[in-house]
Structures are given as C-alpha cells and as structure tokens.
Short mmCIF file of C-alpha atoms in Angstrom, two decimals:
data_model
loop_
_atom_site.label_atom_id
_atom_site.label_comp_id
_atom_site.label_asym_id
_atom_site.label_seq_id
_atom_site.Cartn_x
_atom_site.Cartn_y
_atom_site.Cartn_z
CA MET D 1 23.00 14.98 11.74
CA PRO D 2 23.23 18.64 10.73
CA ALA D 3 21.61 21.16 13.02
CA ALA D 4 18.15 22.32 12.07
CA VAL D 5 17.98 25.71 10.37
CA PRO D 6 16.25 28.14 12.75
CA SER D 7 13.20 29.95 11.44
CA ARG D 8 13.30 33.68 10.83
CA PRO D 9 11.84 35.93 13.51
CA ALA D 10 8.31 36.87 12.50
CA ILE D 11 7.33 40.50 11.95
CA ASP D 12 4.88 41.33 14.71
CA VAL D 13 2.08 43.90 14.76
CA ARG D 14 4.05 46.44 16.81
CA THR D 15 6.97 46.35 14.39
CA ALA D 16 4.63 46.88 11.43
CA LEU D 17 2.85 49.80 13.14
CA ARG D 18 6.18 51.55 13.79
CA SER D 19 7.34 51.18 10.18
CA PRO D 20 5.48 53.19 7.48
CA ARG D 21 6.82 50.87 4.80
CA LEU D 22 5.63 47.70 6.54
CA LEU D 23 2.31 49.26 7.50
CA ARG D 24 1.71 50.34 3.89
CA THR D 25 2.34 46.77 2.77
CA GLU D 26 -0.15 45.43 5.31
CA VAL D 27 -2.84 47.98 4.38
CA PHE D 28 -2.38 47.37 0.65
CA GLY D 29 -2.50 43.61 1.15
CA GLY D 30 -5.71 43.89 3.19
CA LEU D 31 -7.36 46.09 0.56
CA VAL D 32 -6.50 43.79 -2.34
CA VAL D 33 -7.69 40.71 -0.46
CA GLY D 34 -10.88 42.50 0.65
CA LEU D 35 -11.69 43.26 -2.98
CA ALA D 36 -10.83 39.75 -4.10
CA LEU D 37 -13.02 38.19 -1.40
CA ILE D 38 -16.22 39.65 -2.86
CA PRO D 39 -16.59 37.40 -5.94
CA GLU D 40 -15.47 34.23 -4.21
CA ALA D 41 -17.63 34.77 -1.12
CA ILE D 42 -20.66 35.31 -3.34
CA SER D 43 -19.81 32.26 -5.44
CA PHE D 44 -19.37 30.06 -2.38
CA SER D 45 -22.71 31.32 -1.03
CA VAL D 46 -24.36 30.20 -4.25
CA ILE D 47 -22.67 26.80 -3.99
CA ALA D 48 -24.00 26.43 -0.45
CA GLY D 49 -27.47 27.46 -1.63
CA VAL D 50 -27.79 30.56 0.58
CA ASP D 51 -28.12 34.32 0.02
CA PRO D 52 -24.86 36.03 -0.97
CA ARG D 53 -24.93 38.11 2.22
CA VAL D 54 -24.51 34.92 4.28
CA GLY D 55 -21.16 34.21 2.63
CA LEU D 56 -20.10 37.85 2.53
CA PHE D 57 -20.64 38.42 6.23
CA ALA D 58 -18.99 35.07 6.94
CA ALA D 59 -15.92 36.39 5.11
CA VAL D 60 -16.00 39.56 7.22
CA THR D 61 -16.37 37.88 10.62
CA MET D 62 -14.00 34.98 9.84
CA ALA D 63 -11.20 37.30 8.68
CA MET D 64 -11.53 39.81 11.52
CA THR D 65 -11.85 37.14 14.23
CA ILE D 66 -9.04 34.86 13.03
CA ALA D 67 -6.77 37.92 12.80
CA ILE D 68 -7.05 38.14 16.59
CA VAL D 69 -7.21 34.49 17.73
CA GLY D 70 -5.49 32.58 14.91
CA GLY D 71 -2.09 30.92 15.10
CA ARG D 72 -0.79 31.89 11.63
CA PRO D 73 -0.35 35.65 11.05
CA ALA D 74 -1.25 36.95 7.56
CA MET D 75 -3.34 33.87 6.73
CA ILE D 76 -6.80 34.68 5.35
CA SER D 77 -9.90 32.84 6.54
CA ALA D 78 -13.35 33.34 5.05
CA ALA D 79 -16.21 31.41 3.45
CA THR D 80 -14.66 28.66 1.33
CA GLY D 81 -15.68 26.21 -1.35
CA SER D 82 -14.72 23.16 0.69
CA VAL D 83 -16.98 24.16 3.59
CA ALA D 84 -19.76 25.21 1.20
CA LEU D 85 -19.70 21.78 -0.40
CA VAL D 86 -20.00 20.07 3.00
CA VAL D 87 -22.99 22.11 4.21
CA ALA D 88 -24.83 22.54 0.89
CA PRO D 89 -27.02 19.41 1.29
CA LEU D 90 -28.04 20.52 4.80
CA ALA D 91 -28.93 24.04 3.66
CA ARG D 92 -30.95 22.60 0.78
CA GLU D 93 -32.95 20.21 2.96
CA HIS D 94 -33.35 22.12 6.23
CA GLY D 95 -32.76 25.83 5.54
CA LEU D 96 -30.51 28.61 6.76
CA ASP D 97 -31.20 28.34 10.50
CA PHE D 98 -30.05 24.72 10.60
CA LEU D 99 -26.97 25.72 8.59
CA VAL D 100 -26.08 28.40 11.16
CA ALA D 101 -26.61 25.92 13.99
CA THR D 102 -24.25 23.58 12.19
CA VAL D 103 -21.62 26.32 11.98
CA LEU D 104 -21.87 26.91 15.72
CA LEU D 105 -21.51 23.20 16.51
CA ALA D 106 -18.62 22.87 14.06
CA GLY D 107 -16.88 25.73 15.85
CA VAL D 108 -17.31 23.94 19.18
CA PHE D 109 -15.87 20.75 17.66
CA GLN D 110 -12.86 22.69 16.36
CA ILE D 111 -12.25 24.30 19.74
CA ILE D 112 -12.29 20.85 21.37
CA LEU D 113 -9.96 19.44 18.71
CA GLY D 114 -7.64 22.41 19.15
CA VAL D 115 -7.50 21.94 22.92
CA LEU D 116 -6.71 18.27 22.28
CA ARG D 117 -3.79 19.46 20.08
CA VAL D 118 -5.12 17.80 16.96
CA GLY D 119 -2.84 20.02 14.86
CA ARG D 120 -0.01 17.62 15.58
CA LEU D 121 -1.93 14.85 13.82
CA MET D 122 -1.37 16.55 10.46
CA LYS D 123 1.93 14.69 10.19
CA PHE D 124 -0.06 11.45 9.88
CA VAL D 125 -1.93 12.63 6.78
CA PRO D 126 0.09 11.33 3.80
CA ARG D 127 0.94 13.59 0.89
CA SER D 128 -1.09 11.37 -1.45
CA VAL D 129 -4.22 12.05 0.64
CA MET D 130 -3.54 15.80 0.54
CA VAL D 131 -3.13 15.67 -3.25
CA GLY D 132 -6.36 13.67 -3.55
CA PHE D 133 -8.12 16.19 -1.29
CA VAL D 134 -7.03 19.12 -3.46
CA ASN D 135 -7.89 17.36 -6.73
CA ALA D 136 -11.31 16.31 -5.49
CA LEU D 137 -12.01 19.84 -4.30
CA GLY D 138 -11.16 21.14 -7.78
CA ILE D 139 -13.50 18.62 -9.43
CA LEU D 140 -16.39 19.43 -7.09
CA LEU D 141 -15.95 23.17 -7.54
CA ALA D 142 -16.03 22.79 -11.32
CA TRP D 143 -19.06 20.47 -11.22
CA ALA D 144 -20.92 22.92 -8.97
CA GLN D 145 -20.96 25.43 -11.87
CA TRP D 146 -23.13 23.15 -14.03
CA ASP D 147 -26.31 24.70 -12.65
CA TYR D 148 -25.24 28.07 -14.06
CA LEU D 149 -24.21 26.75 -17.47
CA HIS D 150 -27.29 24.86 -18.64
CA ASP D 151 -30.82 26.11 -19.39
CA VAL D 152 -29.48 29.67 -19.52
CA PRO D 153 -29.53 32.41 -22.21
CA TRP D 154 -26.90 31.92 -24.93
CA ALA D 155 -25.18 35.18 -23.88
CA VAL D 156 -24.00 33.48 -20.69
CA TYR D 157 -21.41 31.41 -22.58
CA PRO D 158 -19.43 34.26 -24.19
CA LEU D 159 -19.49 36.13 -20.87
CA VAL D 160 -18.06 33.09 -19.09
CA ALA D 161 -15.41 32.77 -21.81
CA ILE D 162 -14.46 36.45 -21.47
CA THR D 163 -14.12 36.08 -17.70
CA ILE D 164 -11.87 33.05 -18.04
CA ALA D 165 -9.74 34.77 -20.69
CA ILE D 166 -9.23 37.85 -18.51
CA ILE D 167 -8.30 35.79 -15.46
CA PHE D 168 -5.80 33.83 -17.55
CA LEU D 169 -4.24 36.75 -19.45
CA PHE D 170 -4.41 39.76 -17.10
CA PRO D 171 -1.68 38.53 -14.69
CA LYS D 172 0.74 38.69 -17.64
CA LEU D 173 0.16 42.45 -17.70
CA SER D 174 -0.14 43.26 -14.00
CA ARG D 175 -0.49 41.49 -10.65
CA ILE D 176 -1.35 44.57 -8.61
CA VAL D 177 -5.11 44.06 -8.95
CA PRO D 178 -6.52 40.52 -8.64
CA ALA D 179 -7.42 39.13 -12.07
CA PRO D 180 -10.78 37.68 -10.89
CA LEU D 181 -11.83 41.15 -9.77
CA VAL D 182 -10.85 42.62 -13.15
CA GLY D 183 -12.80 39.90 -14.94
CA ILE D 184 -15.92 40.55 -12.91
CA VAL D 185 -15.72 44.32 -13.41
CA VAL D 186 -15.20 44.02 -17.18
CA VAL D 187 -17.94 41.42 -17.73
CA THR D 188 -20.36 43.35 -15.52
CA ALA D 189 -19.63 46.52 -17.50
CA ILE D 190 -20.22 44.68 -20.78
CA ALA D 191 -23.55 43.32 -19.56
CA TRP D 192 -24.65 46.78 -18.32
CA THR D 193 -23.66 48.80 -21.36
CA ALA D 194 -24.94 46.26 -23.89
CA GLY D 195 -28.16 45.64 -21.98
CA ILE D 196 -27.58 41.87 -21.94
CA ASP D 197 -30.29 40.08 -19.98
CA VAL D 198 -28.56 37.31 -18.00
CA PRO D 199 -28.98 36.03 -14.42
CA THR D 200 -27.33 38.29 -11.83
CA VAL D 201 -26.31 38.06 -8.18
CA SER D 202 -29.44 39.88 -7.07
CA ASP D 203 -31.51 37.05 -8.57
CA LYS D 204 -30.01 34.80 -5.90
CA GLY D 205 -31.04 36.98 -2.98
CA ARG D 206 -30.94 40.43 -1.46
CA LEU D 207 -27.52 41.83 -0.62
CA PRO D 208 -26.94 43.35 2.84
CA ASN D 209 -27.28 47.06 3.50
CA SER D 210 -26.88 46.84 7.26
CA LEU D 211 -25.05 44.76 9.84
CA PRO D 212 -26.54 41.32 10.55
CA PRO D 213 -28.30 40.67 13.86
CA PHE D 214 -26.38 38.97 16.64
CA GLY D 215 -27.96 35.88 18.21
CA LEU D 216 -28.75 32.20 18.02
CA PRO D 217 -30.54 30.58 15.06
CA ASP D 218 -34.24 29.78 15.26
CA VAL D 219 -34.11 25.98 15.58
CA PRO D 220 -35.51 23.54 18.14
CA TRP D 221 -32.67 22.96 20.61
CA ASN D 222 -33.19 19.25 21.18
CA LEU D 223 -31.57 15.90 20.45
CA HIS D 224 -33.30 15.57 17.08
CA THR D 225 -31.69 18.80 15.86
CA VAL D 226 -28.29 17.61 17.06
CA GLN D 227 -28.76 14.33 15.18
CA ILE D 228 -29.44 16.29 11.99
CA ILE D 229 -26.59 18.78 12.22
CA ALA D 230 -23.87 16.77 14.00
CA PRO D 231 -22.63 14.78 10.95
CA TYR D 232 -22.38 17.95 8.86
CA ALA D 233 -20.78 19.87 11.73
CA LEU D 234 -18.15 17.19 12.23
CA GLY D 235 -17.45 17.09 8.51
CA MET D 236 -17.18 20.87 8.39
CA ALA D 237 -14.86 20.91 11.41
CA VAL D 238 -12.52 18.27 9.99
CA VAL D 239 -12.45 19.70 6.47
CA GLY D 240 -11.95 23.23 7.78
CA LEU D 241 -9.08 22.21 10.04
CA LEU D 242 -7.45 20.12 7.33
CA GLU D 243 -7.51 22.94 4.80
CA SER D 244 -6.48 25.54 7.39
CA LEU D 245 -3.54 23.53 8.69
CA MET D 246 -2.40 22.72 5.16
CA THR D 247 -2.54 26.43 4.30
CA ALA D 248 -0.66 27.33 7.50
CA LYS D 249 2.10 24.92 6.52
CA PHE D 250 2.35 26.53 3.07
CA VAL D 251 2.70 29.98 4.65
CA ASP D 252 5.31 28.67 7.09
CA ASP D 253 7.38 27.48 4.14
CA ILE D 254 7.00 30.73 2.19
CA THR D 255 7.85 33.04 5.09
CA ASP D 256 10.44 30.81 6.82
CA THR D 257 8.53 31.25 10.07
CA ARG D 258 6.63 28.90 12.33
CA SER D 259 2.98 29.00 13.26
CA ASP D 260 1.09 27.67 16.27
CA LYS D 261 -1.01 24.87 14.76
CA ASP D 262 -2.88 24.18 17.99
CA ARG D 263 -3.85 27.83 18.38
CA GLU D 264 -4.89 27.92 14.73
CA SER D 265 -7.12 24.88 15.32
CA TRP D 266 -9.09 26.33 18.24
CA GLY D 267 -8.90 29.79 16.68
CA GLN D 268 -10.78 28.51 13.64
CA GLY D 269 -13.40 27.20 16.04
CA VAL D 270 -13.77 30.57 17.76
CA ALA D 271 -14.05 32.30 14.37
CA ASN D 272 -16.80 29.91 13.28
CA VAL D 273 -18.71 30.41 16.53
CA VAL D 274 -18.55 34.19 16.09
CA THR D 275 -19.58 33.82 12.45
CA GLY D 276 -22.51 31.60 13.40
CA LEU D 277 -23.70 34.11 15.98
CA PHE D 278 -23.84 36.70 13.17
CA GLY D 279 -25.75 34.30 10.88
CA GLY D 280 -22.80 33.45 8.60
CA MET D 281 -22.09 30.18 6.79
CA GLY D 282 -18.70 29.61 8.42
CA GLY D 283 -15.45 28.87 6.67
CA CYS D 284 -11.76 28.19 7.06
CA ALA D 285 -8.41 29.31 5.68
CA MET D 286 -8.30 30.17 1.96
CA ILE D 287 -5.23 29.03 0.07
CA GLY D 288 -5.78 31.38 -2.89
CA GLN D 289 -6.46 34.56 -0.91
CA THR D 290 -3.66 33.77 1.51
CA MET D 291 -1.22 33.49 -1.38
CA ILE D 292 -2.41 36.90 -2.67
CA ASN D 293 -1.81 38.40 0.77
CA VAL D 294 1.52 36.75 1.55
CA ARG D 295 3.21 36.07 -1.77
CA GLN D 296 1.90 38.83 -4.05
CA SER D 297 1.33 41.64 -1.54
CA GLY D 298 4.12 40.70 0.87
CA ALA D 299 2.00 41.02 4.04
CA ARG D 300 3.27 39.26 7.15
CA THR D 301 1.12 40.27 10.14
CA ARG D 302 -2.39 40.08 11.53
CA ILE D 303 -3.02 43.66 10.41
CA SER D 304 -3.57 42.65 6.78
CA THR D 305 -5.98 39.87 7.75
CA PHE D 306 -8.04 42.17 9.98
CA LEU D 307 -8.13 44.93 7.36
CA ALA D 308 -9.24 42.47 4.67
CA GLY D 309 -12.42 41.85 6.68
CA GLY D 310 -12.78 45.56 7.51
CA PHE D 311 -12.42 46.71 3.92
CA LEU D 312 -14.89 44.04 2.77
CA LEU D 313 -17.45 45.25 5.33
CA GLY D 314 -17.06 48.81 4.12
CA LEU D 315 -17.49 47.78 0.48
CA LEU D 316 -20.69 45.91 1.32
CA MET D 317 -22.20 48.87 3.12
CA LEU D 318 -21.32 51.32 0.32
CA LEU D 319 -21.55 49.26 -2.89
CA GLY D 320 -24.23 46.64 -2.16
CA ASP D 321 -26.44 47.65 -5.11
CA VAL D 322 -23.51 47.50 -7.53
CA VAL D 323 -22.54 44.02 -6.36
CA GLY D 324 -26.12 42.84 -6.96
CA ARG D 325 -25.78 43.58 -10.69
CA ILE D 326 -22.83 41.24 -11.23
CA PRO D 327 -23.75 38.57 -13.82
CA MET D 328 -23.68 35.00 -12.53
CA ALA D 329 -21.73 34.16 -15.69
CA ALA D 330 -18.80 36.16 -14.32
CA LEU D 331 -18.87 34.28 -11.01
CA ALA D 332 -19.12 30.95 -12.83
CA GLY D 333 -16.04 31.90 -14.83
CA VAL D 334 -14.20 32.82 -11.62
CA MET D 335 -15.09 29.52 -9.99
CA ILE D 336 -14.06 27.51 -13.04
CA MET D 337 -10.64 29.15 -12.88
CA VAL D 338 -10.50 28.59 -9.11
CA ALA D 339 -11.24 24.90 -9.76
CA ILE D 340 -8.53 24.71 -12.43
CA GLY D 341 -6.04 26.43 -10.14
CA THR D 342 -6.99 24.19 -7.21
CA PHE D 343 -6.42 20.94 -9.11
CA ASP D 344 -2.85 19.64 -8.81
CA TRP D 345 -2.04 19.02 -12.49
CA HIS D 346 1.52 18.05 -11.63
CA SER D 347 0.14 14.97 -9.87
CA LEU D 348 -1.13 13.67 -13.23
CA ARG D 349 2.25 14.14 -14.88
CA THR D 350 3.99 12.11 -12.16
CA LEU D 351 1.52 9.21 -12.03
CA ARG D 352 3.86 6.80 -13.82
CA ARG D 353 6.73 7.61 -11.49
CA MET D 354 4.77 7.28 -8.26
CA PRO D 355 4.49 3.94 -6.42
CA ARG D 356 1.22 2.19 -7.15
CA SER D 357 0.23 2.38 -3.50
CA GLU D 358 0.57 6.19 -3.50
CA THR D 359 -1.50 6.44 -6.67
CA ALA D 360 -4.14 4.11 -5.21
CA VAL D 361 -4.47 6.31 -2.11
CA MET D 362 -4.85 9.48 -4.18
CA VAL D 363 -7.40 7.89 -6.51
CA ALA D 364 -9.37 6.41 -3.59
CA THR D 365 -9.53 9.83 -1.92
CA VAL D 366 -10.73 11.53 -5.11
CA VAL D 367 -13.31 8.87 -5.98
CA VAL D 368 -14.86 8.78 -2.48
CA VAL D 369 -15.04 12.58 -2.28
CA VAL D 370 -16.64 12.89 -5.71
CA LEU D 371 -19.16 10.10 -5.06
CA THR D 372 -20.14 11.35 -1.59
CA SER D 373 -19.56 15.10 -2.13
CA ASN D 374 -18.05 14.98 1.36
CA LEU D 375 -14.39 15.94 1.69
CA ALA D 376 -14.12 14.65 5.26
CA ILE D 377 -15.24 11.14 4.31
CA GLY D 378 -12.82 11.09 1.40
CA VAL D 379 -9.88 12.17 3.54
CA GLY D 380 -10.80 9.59 6.18
CA VAL D 381 -10.98 6.81 3.59
CA GLY D 382 -7.69 7.99 2.08
CA VAL D 383 -5.91 7.86 5.43
CA VAL D 384 -7.30 4.38 6.15
CA VAL D 385 -6.27 3.06 2.72
CA ALA D 386 -2.81 4.58 3.13
CA ALA D 387 -2.43 2.96 6.56
CA LEU D 388 -3.53 -0.45 5.28
CA LEU D 389 -1.21 -0.33 2.28
CA PHE D 390 1.67 0.79 4.49
CA ALA D 391 0.99 -2.03 6.96
CA ARG D 392 0.88 -4.52 4.09
CA ARG D 393 4.18 -3.25 2.73
CA VAL D 394 5.92 -3.23 6.11
CA ALA D 395 4.57 -6.67 7.01
CA HIS D 396 6.54 -8.23 4.15
CA LEU D 397 9.77 -6.78 5.54
CA ALA D 398 9.73 -9.18 8.50
CA ASP D 399 12.10 -12.10 7.81
CA VAL D 400 12.89 -15.36 9.63
CA HIS D 401 16.23 -17.08 8.86
CA ARG D 402 16.77 -20.70 10.04
CA GLU D 403 20.16 -22.22 10.79
CA LEU D 404 21.15 -25.55 12.37
CA VAL D 405 23.94 -25.10 14.95
CA GLU D 406 25.95 -27.95 16.49
CA GLY D 407 26.95 -27.54 20.14
CA VAL D 408 30.23 -28.56 21.82
CA ASP D 409 28.53 -31.69 23.17
CA GLY D 410 27.47 -32.71 19.67
CA SER D 411 23.83 -31.71 20.13
CA VAL D 412 22.09 -29.83 17.32
CA ALA D 413 19.81 -26.81 17.81
CA ALA D 414 17.73 -24.81 15.33
CA HIS D 415 18.48 -21.08 15.52
CA TYR D 416 15.87 -18.74 14.08
CA ARG D 417 17.02 -15.15 13.60
CA VAL D 418 14.06 -12.80 13.18
CA SER D 419 14.50 -9.36 11.60
CA GLY D 420 11.99 -6.63 10.86
CA GLU D 421 8.91 -5.24 12.57
CA LEU D 422 6.45 -7.67 14.13
CA PHE D 423 2.85 -6.48 14.43
CA PHE D 424 -0.67 -7.65 13.58
CA ALA D 425 -0.12 -7.68 9.80
CA SER D 426 3.03 -9.80 9.99
CA SER D 427 2.05 -12.17 12.82
CA ASP D 428 0.43 -14.83 10.59
CA ASP D 429 3.43 -14.98 8.26
CA PHE D 430 5.71 -15.14 11.31
CA TYR D 431 3.86 -18.16 12.71
CA MET D 432 4.11 -20.08 9.43
CA GLN D 433 7.89 -19.71 8.98
CA PHE D 434 8.96 -22.37 11.50
CA ALA D 435 9.71 -26.03 10.66
CA TYR D 436 7.89 -27.51 13.64
CA ALA D 437 8.02 -31.14 12.58
CA GLU D 438 11.62 -31.07 11.29
CA ASP D 439 13.48 -29.18 14.00
CA PRO D 440 15.71 -30.89 16.61
CA ARG D 441 14.93 -31.00 20.34
CA SER D 442 16.20 -27.48 20.96
CA VAL D 443 15.08 -24.26 19.27
CA VAL D 444 16.34 -20.72 19.81
CA ILE D 445 14.32 -17.72 18.54
CA ASP D 446 16.57 -14.64 18.37
CA LEU D 447 14.60 -11.38 18.26
CA SER D 448 17.55 -8.99 18.72
CA ALA D 449 17.04 -7.58 15.22
CA SER D 450 13.30 -7.20 15.60
CA HIS D 451 10.67 -5.40 17.67
CA VAL D 452 7.40 -6.69 19.11
CA TRP D 453 4.75 -4.00 18.68
CA ASP D 454 1.40 -5.45 19.73
CA ALA D 455 -0.63 -8.21 21.33
CA SER D 456 -1.06 -10.01 18.01
CA THR D 457 2.68 -10.70 17.88
CA VAL D 458 2.77 -11.85 21.51
CA ALA D 459 -0.10 -14.26 20.72
CA ALA D 460 1.80 -15.50 17.66
CA LEU D 461 4.95 -16.09 19.75
CA ASP D 462 2.88 -17.99 22.33
CA ALA D 463 1.41 -20.09 19.52
CA VAL D 464 4.90 -20.90 18.18
CA ILE D 465 6.09 -21.95 21.64
CA THR D 466 2.96 -24.05 22.24
CA LYS D 467 3.37 -25.75 18.85
CA TYR D 468 6.96 -26.72 19.61
CA GLN D 469 6.04 -27.94 23.10
CA ALA D 470 3.46 -30.23 21.49
CA HIS D 471 6.43 -31.84 19.67
CA ASP D 472 8.46 -32.08 22.93
CA ILE D 473 10.84 -29.38 21.73
CA GLU D 474 12.37 -26.84 24.12
CA VAL D 475 12.14 -23.21 22.98
CA GLU D 476 14.24 -20.26 24.13
CA VAL D 477 13.24 -16.72 23.18
CA ARG D 478 16.16 -14.31 23.43
CA GLY D 479 17.24 -10.85 22.31
CA LEU D 480 14.07 -8.98 23.18
CA ASN D 481 14.71 -5.26 23.61
CA PRO D 482 13.37 -3.71 26.86
CA ALA D 483 10.08 -2.49 25.37
CA SER D 484 9.40 -5.78 23.61
CA ALA D 485 10.36 -7.78 26.71
CA ALA D 486 8.02 -5.74 28.91
CA LEU D 487 5.11 -6.29 26.51
CA PHE D 488 5.88 -10.00 26.16
CA ASP D 489 6.19 -10.55 29.93
CA ARG D 490 2.91 -8.71 30.55
CA LEU D 491 0.82 -10.53 27.92
CA SER D 492 2.43 -13.92 27.35
CA GLY D 493 0.14 -16.73 28.40
CA GLN D 494 -2.83 -14.36 28.73
CA LEU D 495 -3.91 -14.43 25.07
CA SER D 496 -5.53 -17.02 22.84
CA SER D 497 -3.44 -18.31 19.95
CA PRO D 498 -4.14 -17.06 16.39
#
C-alpha cells in the first residue's frame, strides 16, 4: 500500500500574529463573518421562536468560546438552523427559561460525549445518512419560512424576490462582501425610502443594547424539569455534534490539515454551557459561515473565529436600532437561499446510479426528519436502516459448498466448505444448507474461509452438530481461526439452538 500523504502543518496563532499579511487575512475574515452572522442569527432566532437578541448573543458567545476550546481552528460556531429546529417546539410550549436550561444540559451531554471520544464514531455514519441529513435540513429551513409568506402585505413578496435575486446575482460581481448582507441592506433601504409598511425584526422582539446577564435560568430544578428538557437536550447535543464534526471534516479536506474531533466535541459542549449561562439559544458549527471564513477569506486560525464574535458584539452595541428596522421579508429571502444552498441537489441527479439500498437510507432519513421535525431521530433511523440493509446484503455472501470425498479405506465423507462472514443475519441460512438426512456417517465442516462473529453463529453450529448426532453422524469442525475458535470454545454447548 502507498504511504499516507502527511497533512500540511497548520498555521498557528503565534505565526499569524507575527505576520502582517496573515493577521490581515484573519481580521478581514472575522469582520466579514461577523457581518454575515447578523441576518442568519436573527433568522434562526425567529425559527426557534425567541427574541433576536437570544440568537445574536448565542452567536457571539459560541464563536468566542469555541475559538479558545474548539478542536478545528477557523471553524465558525454560532446559532444554527438545525439546533433552532430541534428546540423550537420546547421554546413554544415552555418558554425561554426552559430553552436556556436545555442548552445547558445539551452542553453537559456534549462534554460527556467528547470525553467518551464520540468523535471517532463519525466513521460509522454512512454518506447516505449525511446526504439525507443535509437534504432534510434544507427542506425544514424552507418550510419554516411559510409563516412569513402567508397572511402578509403584498409588498412582502417583491421584497423577498429582490433579496433572492441579489443573493443569486451579486457573487457574480464580487465575493468580498457576503451577498446575504448586501441583499438585506438593499431591501431594508428600499423599505425605508419608499415607506413600505411590512413586518420588521423589531416586531419580533427588542434588540439588545447591553450585555446579557450571567446566571442560571429561572426554572424549577427538579426531576420534572429534567424530564421535559432531556429529550430536546439530547437531540440538540447529537445534532450539534453531527453538524460540527461534518463541518470539521470539510475544513480538514479544504486546508489539508487535521483537527482534533474529540476536543471539538467537548469544546462544543463548553461553548453551549457558556452560551446558556448568558441566556443564549445555543448552537453548533455553521457550514456556510465556515466556508466564507476558510474558503473565501482564506482564514486559518482561531483569531478569525474569535474576532467574528467580537465584531458581532460591537455591531450589536452600536447598530441595534438599525438592525431592528430590517424587514422580515429580507430575512425570509436569506433563509430560502440558505435552504436551497443546503440541499444537496447533486444527490437527486445521481439517484438512478446509486444502489437502491443507499437511496432507501437517504429517503428514510429525509422522511423521518420531515415528519418529526427532529434531525437527531432522522439520523438515528437512517443509521439503523443502513445497518440493517448492510447486514442483509452481507448475510447473502455466506456460502456453503458440499462435496462427497472418498477415503483411502473406501469410506465416504461429506465435506462442507463454508466461506463468508457468519453472524446473526446469516445463521438461519447457514443452518438450512446441510443435507442432514442424505449425508454419510462422517461429516467435515471446514470454516477456514469464514469467520464466526457472534453467539448466534455458535448456536447455529451447535444446532447443526446436534442435528447430525440425532442421525448418528459424526461431525468434525475444522479450520476455525484463533478468534473464532476462542468464541466457539467459550460458548459451545452453553446456548439454546435456534
């Protein structure tokens, strides 16, 4: 095998601080991302059903904290649509304090999962589940805009159309300034100058003009509260880690560097705990903003991530009243384009080429997420379906070949050569492939081309031997590799037959 290509050495903070060129890149990247975070943080706050300041301060605290404790330099974390979709039902039914308590508990879950090195489990999430996750997220984000597109003044629709057109066309002219920010500025200016009366951000709640208080939420700290928030907290923790680790992998590929997935896992937990203590809605890594920072701006260190949160905080303190006048139509247009950009359209073009099992896993993930509005449940179902389909496919690869062999003394023995993997899904087929009533007095089962994986196979082998003994036929099992032999010796005779 060829040697693995080593990753490039990462640019660290000290190197960037000593180089004016690198430092300028980091500062510029942080500023652009800080500006771009404003519309999305507000939009995600609306999706979650909370005041815009909850999402805005979540973006500040998530970015600044993860810049210090995260495992992937230059990756941006803030309030996200996936997390907003998970916690929206809780915020609607129980209010902001329960939402903040959920964020704190989700952070604790993520810290525990990080310590348990759950980042390594990402390799067990199939690509089809990841594609289904992304597609379902796009569908839910688009559907969440329905509330802002019906029973509204007619002027909302042309403003949404203008926003979408700007986001689509402006990158063809320049990529220095984020197109969503340009769209929001232009549409807001049109609404101001023309005196168009449409719903604005300030209609959704008061924007912050001071730092949020630090402390615990006002909820009863008892078992009943835990029972309410735990399912949402677990869903938030899983979804946040999944999206963060996926984003970290994308950045690894772009920069040819490696990240510490375990540190990123518990780092996300620490960032959510800090965010919860400041009354924020929590979040995770943002694929879109991270691509702006890494691919478009060229940032590579934690400096850009920290400055993104710092610049955003400064903008909120200085321009809060201006942000409150942004039309909701502009944010709806931004989120529609985010949904379109999130959806993996290439997956639709390759449907006919993909194996049916892969397509079934992707569709199952999308359908469950859309029906439950819970990304964690959808991903869990997708992984289970993928595992079952894989087990079914592998089970059919086990083969038993029968041959009658005549010995030097003229006696005849039946030789069964078994090939393939033997486990619970293949054990029933394995048991049925022997000619119990037709075989001679001696039978040899050769497992040198196979492997015994579990107790189900040992029970099946015991059942085969018992069946032959009932016909007064001697059975010899040979060719077991060391691991299979150890398992067989330990369990044989101790299990009931299938």
